[in-house]
């Protein structure tokens, strides 16, 4: 998102496109090789020929929530790694060190959860979306927040389009 913000600040429109659509287009151009230079050239050509609609920059609150959710995921990953390390040792001095770090990580995760929820509460549109998603059985608050920030298309496209967008639509691969 950092480059997207910089480009928007410079007055340059950005179109976020599904990578599979671009990959298919590139293959349709007969291009199989992949290098940064080739990719850049073909992406520019794709933009010129297909003229995809510019994608509006997410609101600052949505960007903040997305960044906090990413940070939470990093902390949970580290927490899991430390818990695994704890299971691999029977030395009390090492266990104590790991336990201390696990306590800090749990606190940080809780703090990030609070920060995310506070951000959601100040953005009425985001809050309403999270509340709506939370009414779906099996969707908790964390999943609802992640869906709300990562799939702004929710409620704006059909179920088939959404399934294709997230990569869960069945694809006929008969040859």
Tab-separated table of N, CA, C and O in Angstrom, residues 43-153:
chain	number	residue	atom	x	y	z
A	43	UNK	N	3.105	-5.372	-18.037
A	43	UNK	CA	2.131	-4.689	-17.176
A	43	UNK	C	1.775	-3.318	-17.753
A	43	UNK	O	0.602	-2.919	-17.752
A	44	UNK	N	2.780	-2.611	-18.253
A	44	UNK	CA	2.522	-1.307	-18.878
A	44	UNK	C	1.638	-1.482	-20.112
A	44	UNK	O	0.680	-0.726	-20.322
A	45	UNK	N	1.953	-2.491	-20.930
A	45	UNK	CA	1.155	-2.759	-22.136
A	45	UNK	C	-0.275	-3.153	-21.760
A	45	UNK	O	-1.231	-2.719	-22.393
A	46	UNK	N	-0.413	-3.961	-20.711
A	46	UNK	CA	-1.751	-4.349	-20.233
A	46	UNK	C	-2.549	-3.104	-19.855
A	46	UNK	O	-3.713	-2.957	-20.229
A	47	UNK	N	-1.926	-2.211	-19.092
A	47	UNK	CA	-2.604	-0.991	-18.683
A	47	UNK	C	-3.033	-0.136	-19.861
A	47	UNK	O	-4.140	0.405	-19.885
A	48	UNK	N	-2.158	-0.031	-20.872
A	48	UNK	CA	-2.479	0.778	-22.049
A	48	UNK	C	-3.617	0.169	-22.857
A	48	UNK	O	-4.517	0.868	-23.315
A	49	UNK	N	-3.567	-1.140	-23.043
A	49	UNK	CA	-4.562	-1.797	-23.902
A	49	UNK	C	-5.899	-2.035	-23.205
A	49	UNK	O	-6.950	-1.851	-23.808
A	50	UNK	N	-5.857	-2.464	-21.956
A	50	UNK	CA	-7.082	-2.850	-21.265
A	50	UNK	C	-7.743	-1.690	-20.527
A	50	UNK	O	-8.926	-1.770	-20.206
A	51	UNK	N	-6.980	-0.644	-20.235
A	51	UNK	CA	-7.496	0.530	-19.538
A	51	UNK	C	-8.345	0.149	-18.308
A	51	UNK	O	-9.514	0.501	-18.216
A	52	UNK	N	-7.743	-0.589	-17.354
A	52	UNK	CA	-8.524	-0.959	-16.167
A	52	UNK	C	-8.917	0.293	-15.378
A	52	UNK	O	-8.198	1.292	-15.374
A	53	UNK	N	-10.064	0.216	-14.749
A	53	UNK	CA	-10.546	1.360	-13.965
A	53	UNK	C	-9.648	1.580	-12.757
A	53	UNK	O	-9.237	0.619	-12.101
A	54	UNK	N	-9.355	2.844	-12.467
A	54	UNK	CA	-8.544	3.117	-11.276
A	54	UNK	C	-9.247	2.617	-10.019
A	54	UNK	O	-10.466	2.669	-9.911
A	55	UNK	N	-8.461	2.113	-9.103
A	55	UNK	CA	-8.980	1.629	-7.828
A	55	UNK	C	-8.765	2.723	-6.801
A	55	UNK	O	-7.647	3.192	-6.620
A	56	UNK	N	-9.849	3.147	-6.135
A	56	UNK	CA	-9.657	4.198	-5.139
A	56	UNK	C	-8.789	3.703	-3.984
A	56	UNK	O	-8.875	2.547	-3.577
A	57	UNK	N	-7.958	4.584	-3.482
A	57	UNK	CA	-7.108	4.273	-2.337
A	57	UNK	C	-7.994	4.004	-1.126
A	57	UNK	O	-8.945	4.749	-0.879
A	58	UNK	N	-7.717	2.924	-0.382
A	58	UNK	CA	-8.522	2.676	0.822
A	58	UNK	C	-8.418	3.857	1.787
A	58	UNK	O	-7.388	4.543	1.844
A	59	UNK	N	-9.489	4.071	2.532
A	59	UNK	CA	-9.495	5.141	3.528
A	59	UNK	C	-8.366	4.931	4.531
A	59	UNK	O	-7.963	3.791	4.789
A	60	UNK	N	-7.848	5.992	5.131
A	60	UNK	CA	-6.757	5.850	6.105
A	60	UNK	C	-7.087	4.872	7.234
A	60	UNK	O	-6.221	4.097	7.648
A	61	UNK	N	-8.322	4.879	7.701
A	61	UNK	CA	-8.696	3.948	8.772
A	61	UNK	C	-8.578	2.512	8.312
A	61	UNK	O	-8.074	1.656	9.043
A	62	UNK	N	-9.021	2.245	7.096
A	62	UNK	CA	-8.946	0.885	6.554
A	62	UNK	C	-7.487	0.465	6.402
A	62	UNK	O	-7.115	-0.668	6.724
A	63	UNK	N	-6.645	1.388	5.942
A	63	UNK	CA	-5.221	1.063	5.821
A	63	UNK	C	-4.607	0.788	7.186
A	63	UNK	O	-3.790	-0.133	7.339
A	64	UNK	N	-4.995	1.558	8.190
A	64	UNK	CA	-4.476	1.354	9.546
A	64	UNK	C	-4.922	-0.001	10.090
A	64	UNK	O	-4.120	-0.753	10.650
A	65	UNK	N	-6.193	-0.327	9.912
A	65	UNK	CA	-6.699	-1.619	10.393
A	65	UNK	C	-5.978	-2.759	9.685
A	65	UNK	O	-5.578	-3.737	10.322
A	66	UNK	N	-5.790	-2.637	8.371
A	66	UNK	CA	-5.086	-3.687	7.622
A	66	UNK	C	-3.665	-3.868	8.155
A	66	UNK	O	-3.197	-4.999	8.347
A	67	UNK	N	-2.966	-2.765	8.413
A	67	UNK	CA	-1.592	-2.848	8.926
A	67	UNK	C	-1.567	-3.462	10.321
A	67	UNK	O	-0.687	-4.284	10.635
A	68	UNK	N	-2.522	-3.094	11.160
A	68	UNK	CA	-2.580	-3.668	12.506
A	68	UNK	C	-2.905	-5.162	12.462
A	68	UNK	O	-2.348	-5.948	13.230
A	69	UNK	N	-3.791	-5.556	11.557
A	69	UNK	CA	-4.107	-6.980	11.426
A	69	UNK	C	-2.899	-7.764	10.926
A	69	UNK	O	-2.663	-8.898	11.359
A	70	UNK	N	-2.130	-7.170	10.024
A	70	UNK	CA	-0.895	-7.813	9.579
A	70	UNK	C	0.075	-7.955	10.750
A	70	UNK	O	0.723	-8.997	10.917
A	71	UNK	N	0.182	-6.904	11.553
A	71	UNK	CA	1.073	-6.961	12.720
A	71	UNK	C	0.606	-8.029	13.694
A	71	UNK	O	1.422	-8.765	14.255
A	72	UNK	N	-0.690	-8.128	13.884
A	72	UNK	CA	-1.229	-9.158	14.776
A	72	UNK	C	-0.843	-10.542	14.283
A	72	UNK	O	-0.442	-11.414	15.054
A	73	UNK	N	-0.956	-10.752	12.983
A	73	UNK	CA	-0.611	-12.044	12.398
A	73	UNK	C	0.862	-12.367	12.633
A	73	UNK	O	1.222	-13.503	12.934
A	74	UNK	N	1.725	-11.365	12.507
A	74	UNK	CA	3.154	-11.572	12.776
A	74	UNK	C	3.388	-11.974	14.234
A	74	UNK	O	4.179	-12.880	14.518
A	75	UNK	N	2.704	-11.291	15.139
A	75	UNK	CA	2.862	-11.592	16.563
A	75	UNK	C	2.356	-12.994	16.897
A	75	UNK	O	2.983	-13.716	17.675
A	76	UNK	N	1.235	-13.384	16.308
A	76	UNK	CA	0.699	-14.727	16.548
A	76	UNK	C	1.651	-15.788	16.010
A	76	UNK	O	1.872	-16.829	16.640
A	77	UNK	N	2.242	-15.518	14.865
A	77	UNK	CA	3.216	-16.456	14.289
A	77	UNK	C	4.409	-16.623	15.238
A	77	UNK	O	4.883	-17.736	15.469
A	78	UNK	N	4.882	-15.517	15.775
A	78	UNK	CA	6.003	-15.578	16.723
A	78	UNK	C	5.594	-16.296	18.009
A	78	UNK	O	6.371	-17.068	18.579
A	79	UNK	N	4.370	-16.061	18.446
A	79	UNK	CA	3.862	-16.733	19.646
A	79	UNK	C	3.832	-18.253	19.435
A	79	UNK	O	4.228	-19.022	20.317
A	80	UNK	N	3.382	-18.683	18.274
A	80	UNK	CA	3.348	-20.108	17.954
A	80	UNK	C	4.747	-20.694	17.922
A	80	UNK	O	4.987	-21.788	18.457
A	81	UNK	N	5.680	-19.965	17.331
A	81	UNK	CA	7.068	-20.446	17.272
A	81	UNK	C	7.649	-20.592	18.675
A	81	UNK	O	8.313	-21.592	18.984
A	82	UNK	N	7.394	-19.629	19.532
A	82	UNK	CA	7.906	-19.708	20.907
A	82	UNK	C	7.253	-20.851	21.681
A	82	UNK	O	7.920	-21.552	22.445
A	83	UNK	N	5.955	-21.044	21.482
A	83	UNK	CA	5.271	-22.157	22.153
A	83	UNK	C	5.856	-23.489	21.700
A	83	UNK	O	6.031	-24.416	22.514
A	84	UNK	N	6.188	-23.579	20.422
A	84	UNK	CA	6.824	-24.801	19.912
A	84	UNK	C	8.217	-24.991	20.513
A	84	UNK	O	8.604	-26.107	20.864
A	85	UNK	N	8.950	-23.907	20.630
A	85	UNK	CA	10.280	-23.995	21.247
A	85	UNK	C	10.179	-24.460	22.702
A	85	UNK	O	11.023	-25.205	23.186
A	86	UNK	N	9.145	-23.994	23.382
A	86	UNK	CA	8.980	-24.377	24.785
A	86	UNK	C	8.769	-25.883	24.921
A	86	UNK	O	9.240	-26.514	25.860
A	87	UNK	N	8.066	-26.451	23.985
A	87	UNK	CA	7.818	-27.896	24.018
A	87	UNK	C	9.086	-28.700	23.740
A	87	UNK	O	9.147	-29.879	24.046
A	88	UNK	N	10.082	-28.057	23.161
A	88	UNK	CA	11.301	-28.768	22.783
A	88	UNK	C	12.387	-28.731	23.854
A	88	UNK	O	13.470	-29.262	23.650
A	89	UNK	N	12.093	-28.107	24.985
A	89	UNK	CA	13.115	-28.036	26.035
A	89	UNK	C	12.525	-28.443	27.373
A	89	UNK	O	11.341	-28.240	27.630
A	90	UNK	N	13.387	-29.028	28.195
A	90	UNK	CA	12.961	-29.349	29.554
A	90	UNK	C	13.818	-28.606	30.583
A	90	UNK	O	13.745	-28.862	31.769
A	91	UNK	N	14.611	-27.658	30.104
A	91	UNK	CA	15.462	-26.877	30.987
A	91	UNK	C	14.666	-25.703	31.565
A	91	UNK	O	14.196	-24.840	30.819
A	92	UNK	N	14.518	-25.658	32.875
A	92	UNK	CA	13.714	-24.590	33.494
A	92	UNK	C	14.168	-23.179	33.139
A	92	UNK	O	13.332	-22.290	32.952
A	93	UNK	N	15.468	-22.949	33.031
A	93	UNK	CA	15.944	-21.604	32.711
A	93	UNK	C	15.504	-21.182	31.308
A	93	UNK	O	15.151	-20.020	31.072
A	94	UNK	N	15.505	-22.101	30.370
A	94	UNK	CA	15.058	-21.804	29.007
A	94	UNK	C	13.537	-21.650	28.984
A	94	UNK	O	13.003	-20.733	28.348
A	95	UNK	N	12.830	-22.521	29.699
A	95	UNK	CA	11.373	-22.419	29.771
A	95	UNK	C	10.941	-21.075	30.349
A	95	UNK	O	9.996	-20.454	29.867
A	96	UNK	N	11.657	-20.611	31.389
A	96	UNK	CA	11.312	-19.332	32.012
A	96	UNK	C	11.490	-18.183	31.013
A	96	UNK	O	10.662	-17.255	30.953
A	97	UNK	N	12.560	-18.236	30.235
A	97	UNK	CA	12.800	-17.204	29.235
A	97	UNK	C	11.697	-17.210	28.179
A	97	UNK	O	11.175	-16.158	27.798
A	98	UNK	N	11.334	-18.395	27.743
A	98	UNK	CA	10.276	-18.521	26.732
A	98	UNK	C	8.939	-18.066	27.312
A	98	UNK	O	8.175	-17.341	26.653
A	99	UNK	N	8.660	-18.452	28.551
A	99	UNK	CA	7.403	-18.044	29.191
A	99	UNK	C	7.298	-16.521	29.296
A	99	UNK	O	6.227	-15.940	29.091
A	100	UNK	N	8.431	-15.882	29.613
A	100	UNK	CA	8.437	-14.420	29.712
A	100	UNK	C	8.106	-13.794	28.356
A	100	UNK	O	7.304	-12.846	28.272
A	101	UNK	N	8.692	-14.334	27.301
A	101	UNK	CA	8.420	-13.799	25.970
A	101	UNK	C	6.975	-14.090	25.551
A	101	UNK	O	6.319	-13.232	24.942
A	102	UNK	N	6.463	-15.262	25.892
A	102	UNK	CA	5.069	-15.592	25.574
A	102	UNK	C	4.114	-14.620	26.270
A	102	UNK	O	3.095	-14.223	25.694
A	103	UNK	N	4.439	-14.231	27.483
A	103	UNK	CA	3.607	-13.271	28.212
A	103	UNK	C	3.611	-11.917	27.511
A	103	UNK	O	2.560	-11.287	27.326
A	104	UNK	N	4.789	-11.480	27.085
A	104	UNK	CA	4.894	-10.208	26.360
A	104	UNK	C	4.115	-10.287	25.049
A	104	UNK	O	3.369	-9.356	24.698
A	105	UNK	N	4.267	-11.374	24.323
A	105	UNK	CA	3.560	-11.524	23.049
A	105	UNK	C	2.043	-11.523	23.247
A	105	UNK	O	1.313	-10.893	22.468
A	106	UNK	N	1.569	-12.214	24.266
A	106	UNK	CA	0.129	-12.233	24.549
A	106	UNK	C	-0.372	-10.821	24.843
A	106	UNK	O	-1.456	-10.419	24.366
A	107	UNK	N	0.396	-10.060	25.580
A	107	UNK	CA	0.020	-8.678	25.889
A	107	UNK	C	-0.006	-7.833	24.628
A	107	UNK	O	-0.936	-7.051	24.403
A	108	UNK	N	1.011	-7.976	23.783
A	108	UNK	CA	1.064	-7.219	22.533
A	108	UNK	C	-0.108	-7.565	21.616
A	108	UNK	O	-0.708	-6.675	20.998
A	109	UNK	N	-0.429	-8.836	21.524
A	109	UNK	CA	-1.560	-9.264	20.686
A	109	UNK	C	-2.852	-8.650	21.217
A	109	UNK	O	-3.672	-8.129	20.446
A	110	UNK	N	-3.041	-8.690	22.517
A	110	UNK	CA	-4.237	-8.102	23.131
A	110	UNK	C	-4.298	-6.590	22.842
A	110	UNK	O	-5.358	-6.058	22.501
A	111	UNK	N	-3.147	-5.906	22.962
A	111	UNK	CA	-3.099	-4.469	22.689
A	111	UNK	C	-3.444	-4.165	21.232
A	111	UNK	O	-4.177	-3.210	20.944
A	112	UNK	N	-2.909	-4.963	20.319
A	112	UNK	CA	-3.214	-4.762	18.896
A	112	UNK	C	-4.693	-5.010	18.644
A	112	UNK	O	-5.342	-4.255	17.911
A	113	UNK	N	-5.259	-6.044	19.269
A	113	UNK	CA	-6.697	-6.304	19.130
A	113	UNK	C	-7.507	-5.076	19.551
A	113	UNK	O	-8.457	-4.678	18.870
A	114	UNK	N	-7.132	-4.484	20.671
A	114	UNK	CA	-7.830	-3.285	21.153
A	114	UNK	C	-7.676	-2.126	20.175
A	114	UNK	O	-8.639	-1.405	19.896
A	115	UNK	N	-6.470	-1.943	19.637
A	115	UNK	CA	-6.231	-0.857	18.687
A	115	UNK	C	-7.054	-1.057	17.414
A	115	UNK	O	-7.627	-0.096	16.874
A	116	UNK	N	-7.109	-2.298	16.941
A	116	UNK	CA	-7.897	-2.586	15.737
A	116	UNK	C	-9.361	-2.258	15.993
A	116	UNK	O	-10.013	-1.572	15.197
A	117	UNK	N	-9.873	-2.734	17.101
A	117	UNK	CA	-11.294	-2.514	17.407
A	117	UNK	C	-11.588	-1.026	17.559
A	117	UNK	O	-12.624	-0.540	17.092
A	118	UNK	N	-10.673	-0.282	18.196
A	118	UNK	CA	-10.854	1.165	18.337
A	118	UNK	C	-10.916	1.832	16.969
A	118	UNK	O	-11.743	2.734	16.742
A	119	UNK	N	-10.055	1.419	16.040
A	119	UNK	CA	-10.056	1.980	14.688
A	119	UNK	C	-11.358	1.661	13.962
A	119	UNK	O	-11.921	2.513	13.274
A	120	UNK	N	-11.838	0.432	14.108
A	120	UNK	CA	-13.085	0.033	13.459
A	120	UNK	C	-14.236	0.899	13.983
A	120	UNK	O	-15.108	1.315	13.215
A	121	UNK	N	-14.241	1.189	15.263
A	121	UNK	CA	-15.327	1.948	15.871
A	121	UNK	C	-15.413	3.389	15.373
A	121	UNK	O	-16.499	3.973	15.370
A	122	UNK	N	-14.292	3.976	14.933
A	122	UNK	CA	-14.332	5.368	14.493
A	122	UNK	C	-14.686	5.511	13.011
A	122	UNK	O	-14.894	6.617	12.535
A	123	UNK	N	-14.778	4.399	12.301
A	123	UNK	CA	-15.126	4.417	10.877
A	123	UNK	C	-16.491	3.749	10.739
A	123	UNK	O	-16.610	2.530	10.782
A	124	UNK	N	-17.531	4.581	10.601
A	124	UNK	CA	-18.903	4.056	10.591
A	124	UNK	C	-19.133	2.999	9.519
A	124	UNK	O	-19.765	1.968	9.770
A	125	UNK	N	-18.622	3.238	8.320
A	125	UNK	CA	-18.817	2.277	7.231
A	125	UNK	C	-18.137	0.948	7.550
A	125	UNK	O	-18.723	-0.123	7.381
A	126	UNK	N	-16.919	1.016	8.036
A	126	UNK	CA	-16.184	-0.189	8.395
A	126	UNK	C	-16.867	-0.917	9.549
A	126	UNK	O	-17.016	-2.137	9.524
A	127	UNK	N	-17.310	-0.160	10.539
A	127	UNK	CA	-17.991	-0.765	11.687
A	127	UNK	C	-19.250	-1.500	11.249
A	127	UNK	O	-19.508	-2.632	11.659
A	128	UNK	N	-20.047	-0.864	10.381
A	128	UNK	CA	-21.279	-1.506	9.903
A	128	UNK	C	-20.963	-2.789	9.129
A	128	UNK	O	-21.641	-3.809	9.283
A	129	UNK	N	-19.927	-2.740	8.297
A	129	UNK	CA	-19.539	-3.927	7.525
A	129	UNK	C	-19.106	-5.049	8.455
A	129	UNK	O	-19.520	-6.206	8.285
A	130	UNK	N	-18.290	-4.729	9.446
A	130	UNK	CA	-17.826	-5.736	10.402
A	130	UNK	C	-19.011	-6.310	11.182
A	130	UNK	O	-19.100	-7.526	11.381
A	131	UNK	N	-19.930	-5.453	11.584
A	131	UNK	CA	-21.109	-5.933	12.319
A	131	UNK	C	-21.954	-6.855	11.447
A	131	UNK	O	-22.432	-7.900	11.904
A	132	UNK	N	-22.145	-6.476	10.181
A	132	UNK	CA	-22.930	-7.326	9.257
A	132	UNK	C	-22.263	-8.679	9.059
A	132	UNK	O	-22.905	-9.720	9.104
A	133	UNK	N	-20.956	-8.653	8.827
A	133	UNK	CA	-20.227	-9.914	8.631
A	133	UNK	C	-20.263	-10.770	9.889
A	133	UNK	O	-20.295	-11.991	9.813
A	134	UNK	N	-20.268	-10.128	11.038
A	134	UNK	CA	-20.303	-10.855	12.302
A	134	UNK	C	-21.603	-11.596	12.545
A	134	UNK	O	-21.663	-12.466	13.424
A	135	UNK	N	-22.638	-11.286	11.767
A	135	UNK	CA	-23.910	-12.000	11.925
A	135	UNK	C	-23.906	-13.343	11.194
A	135	UNK	O	-24.795	-14.156	11.400
A	136	UNK	N	-22.907	-13.561	10.361
A	136	UNK	CA	-22.798	-14.827	9.625
A	136	UNK	C	-22.277	-15.896	10.587
A	136	UNK	O	-21.253	-15.691	11.239
A	137	UNK	N	-22.995	-17.025	10.687
A	137	UNK	CA	-22.520	-18.088	11.594
A	137	UNK	C	-21.094	-18.518	11.246
A	137	UNK	O	-20.763	-18.721	10.085
A	138	UNK	N	-20.252	-18.604	12.265
A	138	UNK	CA	-18.877	-19.043	12.081
A	138	UNK	C	-17.897	-17.914	11.794
A	138	UNK	O	-16.689	-18.138	11.738
A	139	UNK	N	-18.403	-16.700	11.608
A	139	UNK	CA	-17.528	-15.550	11.356
A	139	UNK	C	-17.406	-14.764	12.657
A	139	UNK	O	-18.361	-14.151	13.116
A	140	UNK	N	-16.205	-14.781	13.218
A	140	UNK	CA	-15.945	-14.014	14.432
A	140	UNK	C	-15.511	-12.601	14.094
A	140	UNK	O	-15.363	-12.228	12.925
A	141	UNK	N	-15.291	-11.819	15.128
A	141	UNK	CA	-14.945	-10.414	14.943
A	141	UNK	C	-13.634	-10.247	14.171
A	141	UNK	O	-13.542	-9.408	13.275
A	142	UNK	N	-12.640	-11.051	14.488
A	142	UNK	CA	-11.344	-10.933	13.814
A	142	UNK	C	-11.475	-11.246	12.325
A	142	UNK	O	-10.968	-10.508	11.471
A	143	UNK	N	-12.168	-12.324	11.998
A	143	UNK	CA	-12.373	-12.681	10.590
A	143	UNK	C	-13.195	-11.615	9.881
A	143	UNK	O	-12.898	-11.247	8.744
A	144	UNK	N	-14.206	-11.102	10.559
A	144	UNK	CA	-15.042	-10.054	9.967
A	144	UNK	C	-14.205	-8.819	9.649
A	144	UNK	O	-14.351	-8.220	8.576
A	145	UNK	N	-13.313	-8.440	10.564
A	145	UNK	CA	-12.469	-7.273	10.315
A	145	UNK	C	-11.521	-7.529	9.153
A	145	UNK	O	-11.311	-6.658	8.298
A	146	UNK	N	-10.935	-8.721	9.103
A	146	UNK	CA	-10.009	-9.059	8.020
A	146	UNK	C	-10.744	-9.027	6.674
A	146	UNK	O	-10.253	-8.463	5.701
A	147	UNK	N	-11.928	-9.617	6.614
A	147	UNK	CA	-12.707	-9.612	5.370
A	147	UNK	C	-13.085	-8.193	4.961
A	147	UNK	O	-13.011	-7.839	3.778
A	148	UNK	N	-13.476	-7.386	5.926
A	148	UNK	CA	-13.910	-6.018	5.626
A	148	UNK	C	-12.791	-5.189	5.003
A	148	UNK	O	-13.039	-4.388	4.097
A	149	UNK	N	-11.558	-5.372	5.458
A	149	UNK	CA	-10.474	-4.553	4.921
A	149	UNK	C	-9.824	-5.170	3.684
A	149	UNK	O	-9.302	-4.442	2.845
A	150	UNK	N	-9.867	-6.492	3.562
A	150	UNK	CA	-9.195	-7.133	2.432
A	150	UNK	C	-10.108	-7.386	1.240
A	150	UNK	O	-9.622	-7.651	0.144
A	151	UNK	N	-11.418	-7.317	1.472
A	151	UNK	CA	-12.364	-7.537	0.377
A	151	UNK	C	-13.384	-6.404	0.320
A	151	UNK	O	-14.564	-6.597	0.613
A	152	UNK	N	-12.938	-5.214	-0.062
A	152	UNK	CA	-13.886	-4.105	-0.123
A	152	UNK	C	-14.994	-4.346	-1.153
A	152	UNK	O	-16.007	-3.651	-1.149
A	153	UNK	N	-14.793	-5.361	-2.006
A	153	UNK	CA	-15.808	-5.684	-3.022
A	153	UNK	C	-17.044	-6.346	-2.415
A	153	UNK	O	-18.072	-6.437	-3.078
